[in-house]
Amino acid sequence: MDSYQLPPEIWLEVFNWATYYPSSDAYTTEYKPFSTSTSQATDVALQVKCILTLVCREWHTIVTEFLYKDVRIGRGQNALKCALNDGNRRFVRRAVLPYHSTSTPEWNPDPLPSIEILKLCNKLEILVRPPSPPLETQRFEFDADNLTLPSLKRLEWTYNFEAERTGGINSLQSVLQGSPFLQYLSINSVSRSPRARLAFDSRAVSLPYLETLSLSALNPSFLYQIAGRWSLPSLSHLMLGSLYVEDLTDLWETYSEQLRVLELGKDSTFLLQDAITPCLERCTKLEELNFHVFYTLPPQTTNTYPSVTAIGLHSAEHSMFDSETSWKLLEKHLDVLCGDTFPSLHSLHLFGEWTSFLHHPRFAPFATRLYQRGVKSFVKD
């Protein structure tokens, strides 16, 4: 069959693959182990879309849907607004909103152009507030416009203290108040600084459908909000990138009956304290545990946790460890997995590069013990 005879449905599939975002994580609302939490549009994907629209009138019509599926609200806001007003708003599913697009250097009674654009996108499912470099025009002096996002399912938020205090679209608290159907929340650039706190809001946050929460770090302010003031009745997947607090008891007690999956990030703070055991002690329904094996202390416990059925280990190297140090830590982890700590364990998922470890003589005894226990190992891409 000649290409020009292909039915439109086939062309749609071809164009979808040609213009698809490099990472499928960008559009998902489901948890994926060790996935990149933040995602930004690439120039290459946009160039491909633009080129396809220029081939012929039929292709332009077909590709328009993919061209506006993912928009970045930066330069050319007036042109983008006009294009969306022409009917293309119905295609927008994901928007990237840099902070310089919502800066408030001076008082203005009119709504920000970026807010007006977002209001047009009534089917928006994913909003990204990416990190942005300091800019002379990026000042936050006056209150920012507020906005409700009832169709939003995923929010990737880069914390910005200067912007946070202006409220509205720049405040995480305010955005969460207007996003009641959120399912996936990623918060990045959380720092140790006492200033890194959420803007005051007397209203408690309620996200009844939120299942996955990813934090680049957990500091006292966020711990207080998440464990004490936020209502997250559906939260089942928690990702912690780093720890700036020692005692997580309040967090584990708040979600003890809900948490099914815990992931720990690639950060040395998990070598300073046992972050796994306190969670296991209180979250008695935890089913899956994922962590970076060379950045995490093994659980320091003699108790058993029968709810855990799957464990994922990432092999990312620690720059401060030599080969012997890495092996000793790995052997401690494997001893735990081969022992009685997780009697219901049946799946061990290995992420990263494991070839040198799996073929090393020191790994063989552990492989035998895992096999005898009925634990199946899977090497993941």
mmCIF file of C-alpha atoms in Angstrom:
data_model
loop_
_atom_site.group_PDB
_atom_site.id
_atom_site.type_symbol
_atom_site.label_atom_id
_atom_site.label_comp_id
_atom_site.label_asym_id
_atom_site.label_seq_id
_atom_site.Cartn_x
_atom_site.Cartn_y
_atom_site.Cartn_z
ATOM 1 C CA MET A 1 0.000 0.000 0.000
ATOM 2 C CA ASP A 2 1.333 3.449 -0.959
ATOM 3 C CA SER A 3 1.797 5.942 1.863
ATOM 4 C CA TYR A 4 -0.815 8.305 0.469
ATOM 5 C CA GLN A 5 -3.383 5.500 0.679
ATOM 6 C CA LEU A 6 -2.910 4.945 4.401
ATOM 7 C CA PRO A 7 -6.056 5.639 6.425
ATOM 8 C CA PRO A 8 -6.025 8.684 8.755
ATOM 9 C CA GLU A 9 -5.951 6.430 11.827
ATOM 10 C CA ILE A 10 -2.567 5.024 10.777
ATOM 11 C CA TRP A 11 -1.166 8.484 10.096
ATOM 12 C CA LEU A 12 -2.350 9.596 13.528
ATOM 13 C CA GLU A 13 -0.417 6.736 15.104
ATOM 14 C CA VAL A 14 2.701 7.566 13.056
ATOM 15 C CA PHE A 15 2.552 11.250 13.985
ATOM 16 C CA ASN A 16 1.943 10.383 17.607
ATOM 17 C CA TRP A 17 5.179 8.377 17.735
ATOM 18 C CA ALA A 18 7.090 11.005 15.756
ATOM 19 C CA THR A 19 6.093 13.817 18.095
ATOM 20 C CA TYR A 20 5.830 11.862 21.328
ATOM 21 C CA TYR A 21 7.525 13.339 24.344
ATOM 22 C CA PRO A 22 10.965 11.706 24.918
ATOM 23 C CA SER A 23 9.865 10.420 28.312
ATOM 24 C CA SER A 24 6.482 8.804 28.786
ATOM 25 C CA ASP A 25 6.745 9.902 32.423
ATOM 26 C CA ALA A 26 5.783 13.399 31.303
ATOM 27 C CA TYR A 27 2.144 12.463 30.819
ATOM 28 C CA THR A 28 1.557 9.688 33.322
ATOM 29 C CA THR A 29 -0.260 10.026 36.627
ATOM 30 C CA GLU A 30 0.889 6.606 37.804
ATOM 31 C CA TYR A 31 3.940 5.806 39.896
ATOM 32 C CA LYS A 32 7.013 4.436 38.112
ATOM 33 C CA PRO A 33 10.073 3.431 40.182
ATOM 34 C CA PHE A 34 13.044 5.782 39.906
ATOM 35 C CA SER A 35 11.395 7.902 37.245
ATOM 36 C CA THR A 36 12.451 11.490 36.665
ATOM 37 C CA SER A 37 9.942 13.614 38.537
ATOM 38 C CA THR A 38 10.403 16.799 36.548
ATOM 39 C CA SER A 39 10.131 17.086 32.791
ATOM 40 C CA GLN A 40 10.436 19.933 30.355
ATOM 41 C CA ALA A 41 9.630 20.228 26.695
ATOM 42 C CA THR A 42 12.439 19.690 24.198
ATOM 43 C CA ASP A 43 13.177 21.833 21.175
ATOM 44 C CA VAL A 44 13.637 18.723 19.019
ATOM 45 C CA ALA A 45 10.093 17.476 19.614
ATOM 46 C CA LEU A 46 8.697 20.922 18.847
ATOM 47 C CA GLN A 47 10.751 21.215 15.650
ATOM 48 C CA VAL A 48 9.450 17.869 14.404
ATOM 49 C CA LYS A 49 5.878 18.978 15.000
ATOM 50 C CA CYS A 50 6.403 22.275 13.183
ATOM 51 C CA ILE A 51 8.067 20.589 10.195
ATOM 52 C CA LEU A 52 5.210 18.110 9.843
ATOM 53 C CA THR A 53 2.634 20.909 9.754
ATOM 54 C CA LEU A 54 4.405 22.411 6.714
ATOM 55 C CA VAL A 55 4.306 19.296 4.519
ATOM 56 C CA CYS A 56 0.759 19.741 3.227
ATOM 57 C CA ARG A 57 -2.667 20.948 4.280
ATOM 58 C CA GLU A 58 -3.847 17.474 5.307
ATOM 59 C CA TRP A 59 -0.805 16.889 7.498
ATOM 60 C CA HIS A 60 -1.214 20.331 9.037
ATOM 61 C CA THR A 61 -4.748 19.441 10.065
ATOM 62 C CA ILE A 62 -3.689 16.110 11.534
ATOM 63 C CA VAL A 63 -0.579 17.354 13.371
ATOM 64 C CA THR A 64 -2.267 20.404 14.911
ATOM 65 C CA GLU A 65 -3.584 18.217 17.700
ATOM 66 C CA PHE A 66 -0.049 17.124 18.641
ATOM 67 C CA LEU A 67 1.362 20.621 18.189
ATOM 68 C CA TYR A 68 -0.878 22.060 20.903
ATOM 69 C CA LYS A 69 -0.950 19.033 23.182
ATOM 70 C CA ASP A 70 2.100 20.382 25.012
ATOM 71 C CA VAL A 71 2.560 24.170 25.319
ATOM 72 C CA ARG A 72 5.162 26.364 26.995
ATOM 73 C CA ILE A 73 3.900 29.712 28.227
ATOM 74 C CA GLY A 74 6.956 31.909 27.783
ATOM 75 C CA ARG A 75 7.682 34.160 24.845
ATOM 76 C CA GLY A 76 4.979 34.963 22.312
ATOM 77 C CA GLN A 77 2.117 34.786 24.778
ATOM 78 C CA ASN A 78 -0.160 36.973 22.656
ATOM 79 C CA ALA A 79 0.328 34.735 19.615
ATOM 80 C CA LEU A 80 -0.298 31.632 21.713
ATOM 81 C CA LYS A 81 -3.446 33.155 23.175
ATOM 82 C CA CYS A 82 -4.772 33.962 19.692
ATOM 83 C CA ALA A 83 -4.043 30.426 18.489
ATOM 84 C CA LEU A 84 -5.860 28.913 21.455
ATOM 85 C CA ASN A 85 -8.794 31.256 20.951
ATOM 86 C CA ASP A 86 -9.082 29.956 17.386
ATOM 87 C CA GLY A 87 -10.176 26.576 18.724
ATOM 88 C CA ASN A 88 -6.873 24.897 19.497
ATOM 89 C CA ARG A 89 -7.455 25.129 23.238
ATOM 90 C CA ARG A 90 -9.233 21.773 23.167
ATOM 91 C CA PHE A 91 -5.947 20.026 22.329
ATOM 92 C CA VAL A 92 -3.903 21.300 25.288
ATOM 93 C CA ARG A 93 -3.197 18.614 27.886
ATOM 94 C CA ARG A 94 0.117 19.780 29.348
ATOM 95 C CA ALA A 95 1.519 23.246 30.014
ATOM 96 C CA VAL A 96 4.932 24.435 31.188
ATOM 97 C CA LEU A 97 4.681 27.712 33.112
ATOM 98 C CA PRO A 98 8.066 29.340 33.933
ATOM 99 C CA TYR A 99 8.137 31.679 36.911
ATOM 100 C CA HIS A 100 9.152 34.650 34.780
ATOM 101 C CA SER A 101 5.739 34.331 33.105
ATOM 102 C CA THR A 102 4.026 34.984 36.439
ATOM 103 C CA SER A 103 6.367 37.594 37.919
ATOM 104 C CA THR A 104 4.735 40.643 39.496
ATOM 105 C CA PRO A 105 7.325 43.464 39.430
ATOM 106 C CA GLU A 106 4.605 46.133 39.477
ATOM 107 C CA TRP A 107 0.941 46.404 40.328
ATOM 108 C CA ASN A 108 -1.409 45.699 37.443
ATOM 109 C CA PRO A 109 -5.211 45.513 37.750
ATOM 110 C CA ASP A 110 -5.453 43.309 34.654
ATOM 111 C CA PRO A 111 -4.928 39.533 34.804
ATOM 112 C CA LEU A 112 -1.521 38.233 33.782
ATOM 113 C CA PRO A 113 -1.473 37.067 30.123
ATOM 114 C CA SER A 114 -0.183 33.678 31.261
ATOM 115 C CA ILE A 115 -3.205 33.267 33.538
ATOM 116 C CA GLU A 116 -5.560 34.135 30.712
ATOM 117 C CA ILE A 117 -3.893 31.451 28.593
ATOM 118 C CA LEU A 118 -4.316 28.842 31.327
ATOM 119 C CA LYS A 119 -7.976 29.762 31.688
ATOM 120 C CA LEU A 120 -8.458 28.903 28.024
ATOM 121 C CA CYS A 121 -7.035 25.404 28.567
ATOM 122 C CA ASN A 122 -10.111 23.846 30.124
ATOM 123 C CA LYS A 123 -8.843 20.292 29.503
ATOM 124 C CA LEU A 124 -5.401 20.829 31.022
ATOM 125 C CA GLU A 125 -4.241 17.705 32.864
ATOM 126 C CA ILE A 126 -0.575 18.441 33.630
ATOM 127 C CA LEU A 127 1.034 21.668 34.830
ATOM 128 C CA VAL A 128 4.804 22.092 35.216
ATOM 129 C CA ARG A 129 6.446 24.942 37.138
ATOM 130 C CA PRO A 130 10.085 24.368 36.100
ATOM 131 C CA PRO A 131 13.224 25.730 37.768
ATOM 132 C CA SER A 132 14.307 29.016 36.258
ATOM 133 C CA PRO A 133 17.537 31.033 36.492
ATOM 134 C CA PRO A 134 17.478 34.430 38.236
ATOM 135 C CA LEU A 135 16.357 37.086 35.783
ATOM 136 C CA GLU A 136 16.355 40.848 36.161
ATOM 137 C CA THR A 137 12.708 40.966 35.092
ATOM 138 C CA GLN A 138 11.733 38.101 37.397
ATOM 139 C CA ARG A 139 10.537 39.967 40.490
ATOM 140 C CA PHE A 140 7.730 39.085 42.855
ATOM 141 C CA GLU A 141 6.516 42.241 44.576
ATOM 142 C CA PHE A 142 2.703 42.126 44.314
ATOM 143 C CA ASP A 143 -0.017 39.511 44.670
ATOM 144 C CA ALA A 144 -0.332 37.051 41.797
ATOM 145 C CA ASP A 145 -3.619 36.099 40.162
ATOM 146 C CA ASN A 146 -5.466 33.057 41.456
ATOM 147 C CA LEU A 147 -6.729 30.255 39.278
ATOM 148 C CA THR A 148 -8.784 27.073 39.586
ATOM 149 C CA LEU A 149 -7.676 24.004 37.627
ATOM 150 C CA PRO A 150 -10.491 21.460 37.966
ATOM 151 C CA SER A 151 -9.176 19.183 35.186
ATOM 152 C CA LEU A 152 -5.595 19.009 36.537
ATOM 153 C CA LYS A 153 -4.320 15.503 37.348
ATOM 154 C CA ARG A 154 -0.556 16.001 37.654
ATOM 155 C CA LEU A 155 1.387 18.936 39.090
ATOM 156 C CA GLU A 156 5.182 19.283 38.940
ATOM 157 C CA TRP A 157 6.093 22.165 41.220
ATOM 158 C CA THR A 158 9.529 23.715 41.674
ATOM 159 C CA TYR A 159 9.520 25.517 44.998
ATOM 160 C CA ASN A 160 10.401 29.230 44.787
ATOM 161 C CA PHE A 161 10.258 31.152 48.061
ATOM 162 C CA GLU A 162 10.209 34.609 46.478
ATOM 163 C CA ALA A 163 7.312 33.633 44.249
ATOM 164 C CA GLU A 164 5.510 31.650 46.962
ATOM 165 C CA ARG A 165 4.874 34.700 49.113
ATOM 166 C CA THR A 166 2.911 36.449 46.320
ATOM 167 C CA GLY A 167 0.168 33.807 46.496
ATOM 168 C CA GLY A 168 -2.158 32.850 43.662
ATOM 169 C CA ILE A 169 -0.613 30.893 40.800
ATOM 170 C CA ASN A 170 2.814 31.300 42.459
ATOM 171 C CA SER A 171 1.731 29.645 45.704
ATOM 172 C CA LEU A 172 1.625 25.873 45.970
ATOM 173 C CA GLN A 173 -1.037 26.074 48.664
ATOM 174 C CA SER A 174 -3.299 28.210 46.462
ATOM 175 C CA VAL A 175 -2.844 26.010 43.396
ATOM 176 C CA LEU A 176 -3.631 22.884 45.407
ATOM 177 C CA GLN A 177 -6.804 24.515 46.706
ATOM 178 C CA GLY A 178 -7.951 24.916 43.111
ATOM 179 C CA SER A 179 -6.933 21.421 41.928
ATOM 180 C CA PRO A 180 -9.296 19.038 43.732
ATOM 181 C CA PHE A 181 -8.837 16.126 41.295
ATOM 182 C CA LEU A 182 -5.047 15.993 41.443
ATOM 183 C CA GLN A 183 -3.612 12.462 41.332
ATOM 184 C CA TYR A 184 0.150 13.066 41.134
ATOM 185 C CA LEU A 185 2.115 15.800 42.920
ATOM 186 C CA SER A 186 5.858 16.382 42.588
ATOM 187 C CA ILE A 187 7.534 19.107 44.668
ATOM 188 C CA ASN A 188 11.139 20.001 43.861
ATOM 189 C CA SER A 189 13.854 22.374 45.137
ATOM 190 C CA VAL A 190 12.844 21.989 48.777
ATOM 191 C CA SER A 191 15.777 23.321 50.822
ATOM 192 C CA ARG A 192 17.036 23.179 54.395
ATOM 193 C CA SER A 193 16.497 26.907 54.838
ATOM 194 C CA PRO A 194 13.894 27.945 57.441
ATOM 195 C CA ARG A 195 12.569 30.297 54.749
ATOM 196 C CA ALA A 196 11.600 27.317 52.599
ATOM 197 C CA ARG A 197 8.065 27.137 53.881
ATOM 198 C CA LEU A 198 4.661 27.335 52.286
ATOM 199 C CA ALA A 199 2.783 30.622 52.258
ATOM 200 C CA PHE A 200 0.303 30.848 55.112
ATOM 201 C CA ASP A 201 -3.187 29.718 54.213
ATOM 202 C CA SER A 202 -5.844 29.194 56.856
ATOM 203 C CA ARG A 203 -7.584 26.642 54.643
ATOM 204 C CA ALA A 204 -6.453 23.041 54.986
ATOM 205 C CA VAL A 205 -5.472 21.307 51.760
ATOM 206 C CA SER A 206 -7.746 18.436 50.743
ATOM 207 C CA LEU A 207 -6.760 16.244 47.791
ATOM 208 C CA PRO A 208 -9.073 13.227 47.905
ATOM 209 C CA TYR A 209 -7.720 11.643 44.699
ATOM 210 C CA LEU A 210 -3.974 12.137 45.187
ATOM 211 C CA GLU A 211 -2.224 8.763 44.973
ATOM 212 C CA THR A 212 1.426 9.699 44.382
ATOM 213 C CA LEU A 213 3.494 12.318 46.209
ATOM 214 C CA SER A 214 7.119 13.002 45.279
ATOM 215 C CA LEU A 215 9.273 15.330 47.387
ATOM 216 C CA SER A 216 12.814 16.290 46.404
ATOM 217 C CA ALA A 217 13.390 16.699 50.138
ATOM 218 C CA LEU A 218 11.414 16.710 53.352
ATOM 219 C CA ASN A 219 12.033 19.635 55.698
ATOM 220 C CA PRO A 220 10.187 20.548 58.940
ATOM 221 C CA SER A 221 7.751 22.909 57.210
ATOM 222 C CA PHE A 222 6.630 20.385 54.612
ATOM 223 C CA LEU A 223 6.526 17.605 57.207
ATOM 224 C CA TYR A 224 4.165 19.710 59.328
ATOM 225 C CA GLN A 225 1.872 20.405 56.372
ATOM 226 C CA ILE A 226 1.777 16.894 54.937
ATOM 227 C CA ALA A 227 1.478 15.057 58.246
ATOM 228 C CA GLY A 228 -0.731 17.543 60.066
ATOM 229 C CA ARG A 229 -2.709 19.839 57.781
ATOM 230 C CA TRP A 230 -3.136 18.118 54.427
ATOM 231 C CA SER A 231 -5.882 15.564 53.871
ATOM 232 C CA LEU A 232 -4.656 12.885 51.446
ATOM 233 C CA PRO A 233 -6.993 9.903 51.954
ATOM 234 C CA SER A 234 -5.898 8.117 48.749
ATOM 235 C CA LEU A 235 -2.127 8.568 49.116
ATOM 236 C CA SER A 236 -0.454 5.206 48.520
ATOM 237 C CA HIS A 237 2.901 6.029 46.860
ATOM 238 C CA LEU A 238 5.499 8.254 48.522
ATOM 239 C CA MET A 239 8.886 9.275 47.098
ATOM 240 C CA LEU A 240 11.408 11.070 49.325
ATOM 241 C CA GLY A 241 14.481 12.482 47.605
ATOM 242 C CA SER A 242 16.301 13.645 50.730
ATOM 243 C CA LEU A 243 15.744 14.153 54.465
ATOM 244 C CA TYR A 244 16.233 17.392 56.387
ATOM 245 C CA VAL A 245 14.443 16.047 59.464
ATOM 246 C CA GLU A 246 15.387 13.177 61.752
ATOM 247 C CA ASP A 247 12.034 12.076 63.142
ATOM 248 C CA LEU A 248 9.372 11.048 60.615
ATOM 249 C CA THR A 249 7.059 9.463 63.169
ATOM 250 C CA ASP A 250 4.224 11.905 62.478
ATOM 251 C CA LEU A 251 4.383 11.163 58.760
ATOM 252 C CA TRP A 252 4.335 7.386 59.166
ATOM 253 C CA GLU A 253 1.539 7.496 61.736
ATOM 254 C CA THR A 254 -0.614 9.744 59.554
ATOM 255 C CA TYR A 255 -0.422 7.403 56.554
ATOM 256 C CA SER A 256 0.166 4.108 58.340
ATOM 257 C CA GLU A 257 -2.940 2.441 56.893
ATOM 258 C CA GLN A 258 -2.571 3.858 53.373
ATOM 259 C CA LEU A 259 1.025 3.648 52.253
ATOM 260 C CA ARG A 260 1.747 0.831 49.809
ATOM 261 C CA VAL A 261 4.988 1.989 48.141
ATOM 262 C CA LEU A 262 7.972 3.928 49.513
ATOM 263 C CA GLU A 263 10.888 5.149 47.392
ATOM 264 C CA LEU A 264 14.057 6.748 48.764
ATOM 265 C CA GLY A 265 16.208 8.977 46.587
ATOM 266 C CA LYS A 266 19.854 9.098 45.615
ATOM 267 C CA ASP A 267 21.031 11.111 48.605
ATOM 268 C CA SER A 268 23.552 10.525 51.397
ATOM 269 C CA THR A 269 21.108 11.651 54.092
ATOM 270 C CA PHE A 270 19.727 8.106 53.953
ATOM 271 C CA LEU A 271 23.169 6.878 55.065
ATOM 272 C CA LEU A 272 23.029 9.032 58.197
ATOM 273 C CA GLN A 273 19.931 7.395 59.646
ATOM 274 C CA ASP A 274 17.838 4.290 59.156
ATOM 275 C CA ALA A 275 14.857 5.665 57.255
ATOM 276 C CA ILE A 276 13.400 2.273 56.369
ATOM 277 C CA THR A 277 12.721 0.616 59.726
ATOM 278 C CA PRO A 278 10.529 3.388 61.237
ATOM 279 C CA CYS A 279 8.336 3.230 58.138
ATOM 280 C CA LEU A 280 8.096 -0.561 58.267
ATOM 281 C CA GLU A 281 7.170 -0.461 61.948
ATOM 282 C CA ARG A 282 4.183 1.839 61.425
ATOM 283 C CA CYS A 283 3.119 1.288 57.810
ATOM 284 C CA THR A 284 2.045 -2.315 58.211
ATOM 285 C CA LYS A 285 0.474 -2.502 54.741
ATOM 286 C CA LEU A 286 3.565 -1.426 52.817
ATOM 287 C CA GLU A 287 3.973 -3.723 49.796
ATOM 288 C CA GLU A 288 6.893 -2.295 47.839
ATOM 289 C CA LEU A 289 10.170 -0.672 48.838
ATOM 290 C CA ASN A 290 12.541 1.005 46.348
ATOM 291 C CA PHE A 291 15.867 2.650 47.189
ATOM 292 C CA HIS A 292 19.409 3.359 45.963
ATOM 293 C CA VAL A 293 21.458 0.594 47.502
ATOM 294 C CA PHE A 294 24.687 2.631 47.859
ATOM 295 C CA TYR A 295 22.919 5.627 49.385
ATOM 296 C CA THR A 296 20.754 3.860 51.948
ATOM 297 C CA LEU A 297 21.376 2.122 55.264
ATOM 298 C CA PRO A 298 19.914 -1.387 55.534
ATOM 299 C CA PRO A 299 16.998 -1.664 57.976
ATOM 300 C CA GLN A 300 18.332 -2.069 61.513
ATOM 301 C CA THR A 301 15.765 -4.488 62.896
ATOM 302 C CA THR A 302 15.178 -8.101 63.892
ATOM 303 C CA ASN A 303 11.424 -7.899 63.301
ATOM 304 C CA THR A 304 9.619 -9.332 60.297
ATOM 305 C CA TYR A 305 7.402 -7.450 57.851
ATOM 306 C CA PRO A 306 5.181 -9.857 55.911
ATOM 307 C CA SER A 307 3.360 -7.166 53.924
ATOM 308 C CA VAL A 308 6.406 -6.391 51.732
ATOM 309 C CA THR A 309 6.364 -8.487 48.551
ATOM 310 C CA ALA A 310 8.620 -6.504 46.185
ATOM 311 C CA ILE A 311 11.863 -4.567 46.588
ATOM 312 C CA GLY A 312 13.659 -2.455 43.999
ATOM 313 C CA LEU A 313 17.376 -1.674 44.201
ATOM 314 C CA HIS A 314 19.068 1.007 42.119
ATOM 315 C CA SER A 315 22.803 0.601 41.500
ATOM 316 C CA ALA A 316 23.732 4.287 41.127
ATOM 317 C CA GLU A 317 27.347 4.562 42.322
ATOM 318 C CA HIS A 318 28.349 6.660 45.309
ATOM 319 C CA SER A 319 31.225 8.957 44.369
ATOM 320 C CA MET A 320 32.761 8.678 47.861
ATOM 321 C CA PHE A 321 32.821 4.864 47.943
ATOM 322 C CA ASP A 322 35.580 2.639 46.649
ATOM 323 C CA SER A 323 34.815 -0.852 45.364
ATOM 324 C CA GLU A 324 35.286 -2.579 48.720
ATOM 325 C CA THR A 325 33.066 -0.105 50.579
ATOM 326 C CA SER A 326 30.350 -0.540 47.962
ATOM 327 C CA TRP A 327 30.520 -4.311 48.187
ATOM 328 C CA LYS A 328 30.309 -4.338 51.980
ATOM 329 C CA LEU A 329 27.197 -2.169 51.922
ATOM 330 C CA LEU A 330 25.639 -4.267 49.160
ATOM 331 C CA GLU A 331 26.329 -7.459 51.106
ATOM 332 C CA LYS A 332 24.598 -6.019 54.167
ATOM 333 C CA HIS A 333 21.522 -5.260 52.089
ATOM 334 C CA LEU A 334 21.552 -8.703 50.481
ATOM 335 C CA ASP A 335 21.881 -10.343 53.899
ATOM 336 C CA VAL A 336 18.663 -8.620 54.934
ATOM 337 C CA LEU A 337 16.874 -9.695 51.757
ATOM 338 C CA CYS A 338 18.013 -13.297 52.180
ATOM 339 C CA GLY A 339 17.038 -13.377 55.838
ATOM 340 C CA ASP A 340 13.735 -13.359 57.700
ATOM 341 C CA THR A 341 12.993 -9.627 57.575
ATOM 342 C CA PHE A 342 10.716 -9.919 54.526
ATOM 343 C CA PRO A 343 9.159 -13.415 54.642
ATOM 344 C CA SER A 344 6.710 -12.674 51.784
ATOM 345 C CA LEU A 345 9.302 -11.215 49.408
ATOM 346 C CA HIS A 346 8.934 -12.735 45.937
ATOM 347 C CA SER A 347 10.279 -10.062 43.541
ATOM 348 C CA LEU A 348 13.629 -8.281 43.494
ATOM 349 C CA HIS A 349 13.845 -5.594 40.797
ATOM 350 C CA LEU A 350 17.312 -4.348 39.845
ATOM 351 C CA PHE A 351 17.533 -0.889 38.269
ATOM 352 C CA GLY A 352 20.624 0.661 36.741
ATOM 353 C CA GLU A 353 23.835 -1.122 35.747
ATOM 354 C CA TRP A 354 24.207 -4.429 37.612
ATOM 355 C CA THR A 355 26.351 -6.484 35.211
ATOM 356 C CA SER A 356 29.618 -6.180 37.148
ATOM 357 C CA PHE A 357 27.902 -7.153 40.400
ATOM 358 C CA LEU A 358 25.810 -10.040 39.081
ATOM 359 C CA HIS A 359 28.856 -11.729 37.517
ATOM 360 C CA HIS A 360 31.104 -11.223 40.538
ATOM 361 C CA PRO A 361 31.906 -14.281 42.711
ATOM 362 C CA ARG A 362 30.785 -12.399 45.829
ATOM 363 C CA PHE A 363 27.232 -12.209 44.471
ATOM 364 C CA ALA A 364 26.838 -15.932 43.760
ATOM 365 C CA PRO A 365 26.044 -17.071 47.358
ATOM 366 C CA PHE A 366 23.315 -14.450 47.661
ATOM 367 C CA ALA A 367 21.840 -15.422 44.299
ATOM 368 C CA THR A 368 21.617 -19.012 45.533
ATOM 369 C CA ARG A 369 19.949 -18.013 48.797
ATOM 370 C CA LEU A 370 17.440 -15.809 46.997
ATOM 371 C CA TYR A 371 16.628 -18.632 44.584
ATOM 372 C CA GLN A 372 16.131 -21.060 47.458
ATOM 373 C CA ARG A 373 13.740 -18.599 49.053
ATOM 374 C CA GLY A 374 11.716 -18.387 45.859
ATOM 375 C CA VAL A 375 12.633 -14.768 45.173
ATOM 376 C CA LYS A 376 12.677 -13.912 41.473
ATOM 377 C CA SER A 377 15.118 -11.255 40.290
ATOM 378 C CA PHE A 378 14.346 -8.935 37.391
ATOM 379 C CA VAL A 379 16.864 -6.604 35.766
ATOM 380 C CA LYS A 380 15.041 -3.441 34.665
ATOM 381 C CA ASP A 381 16.076 -0.996 31.964
#
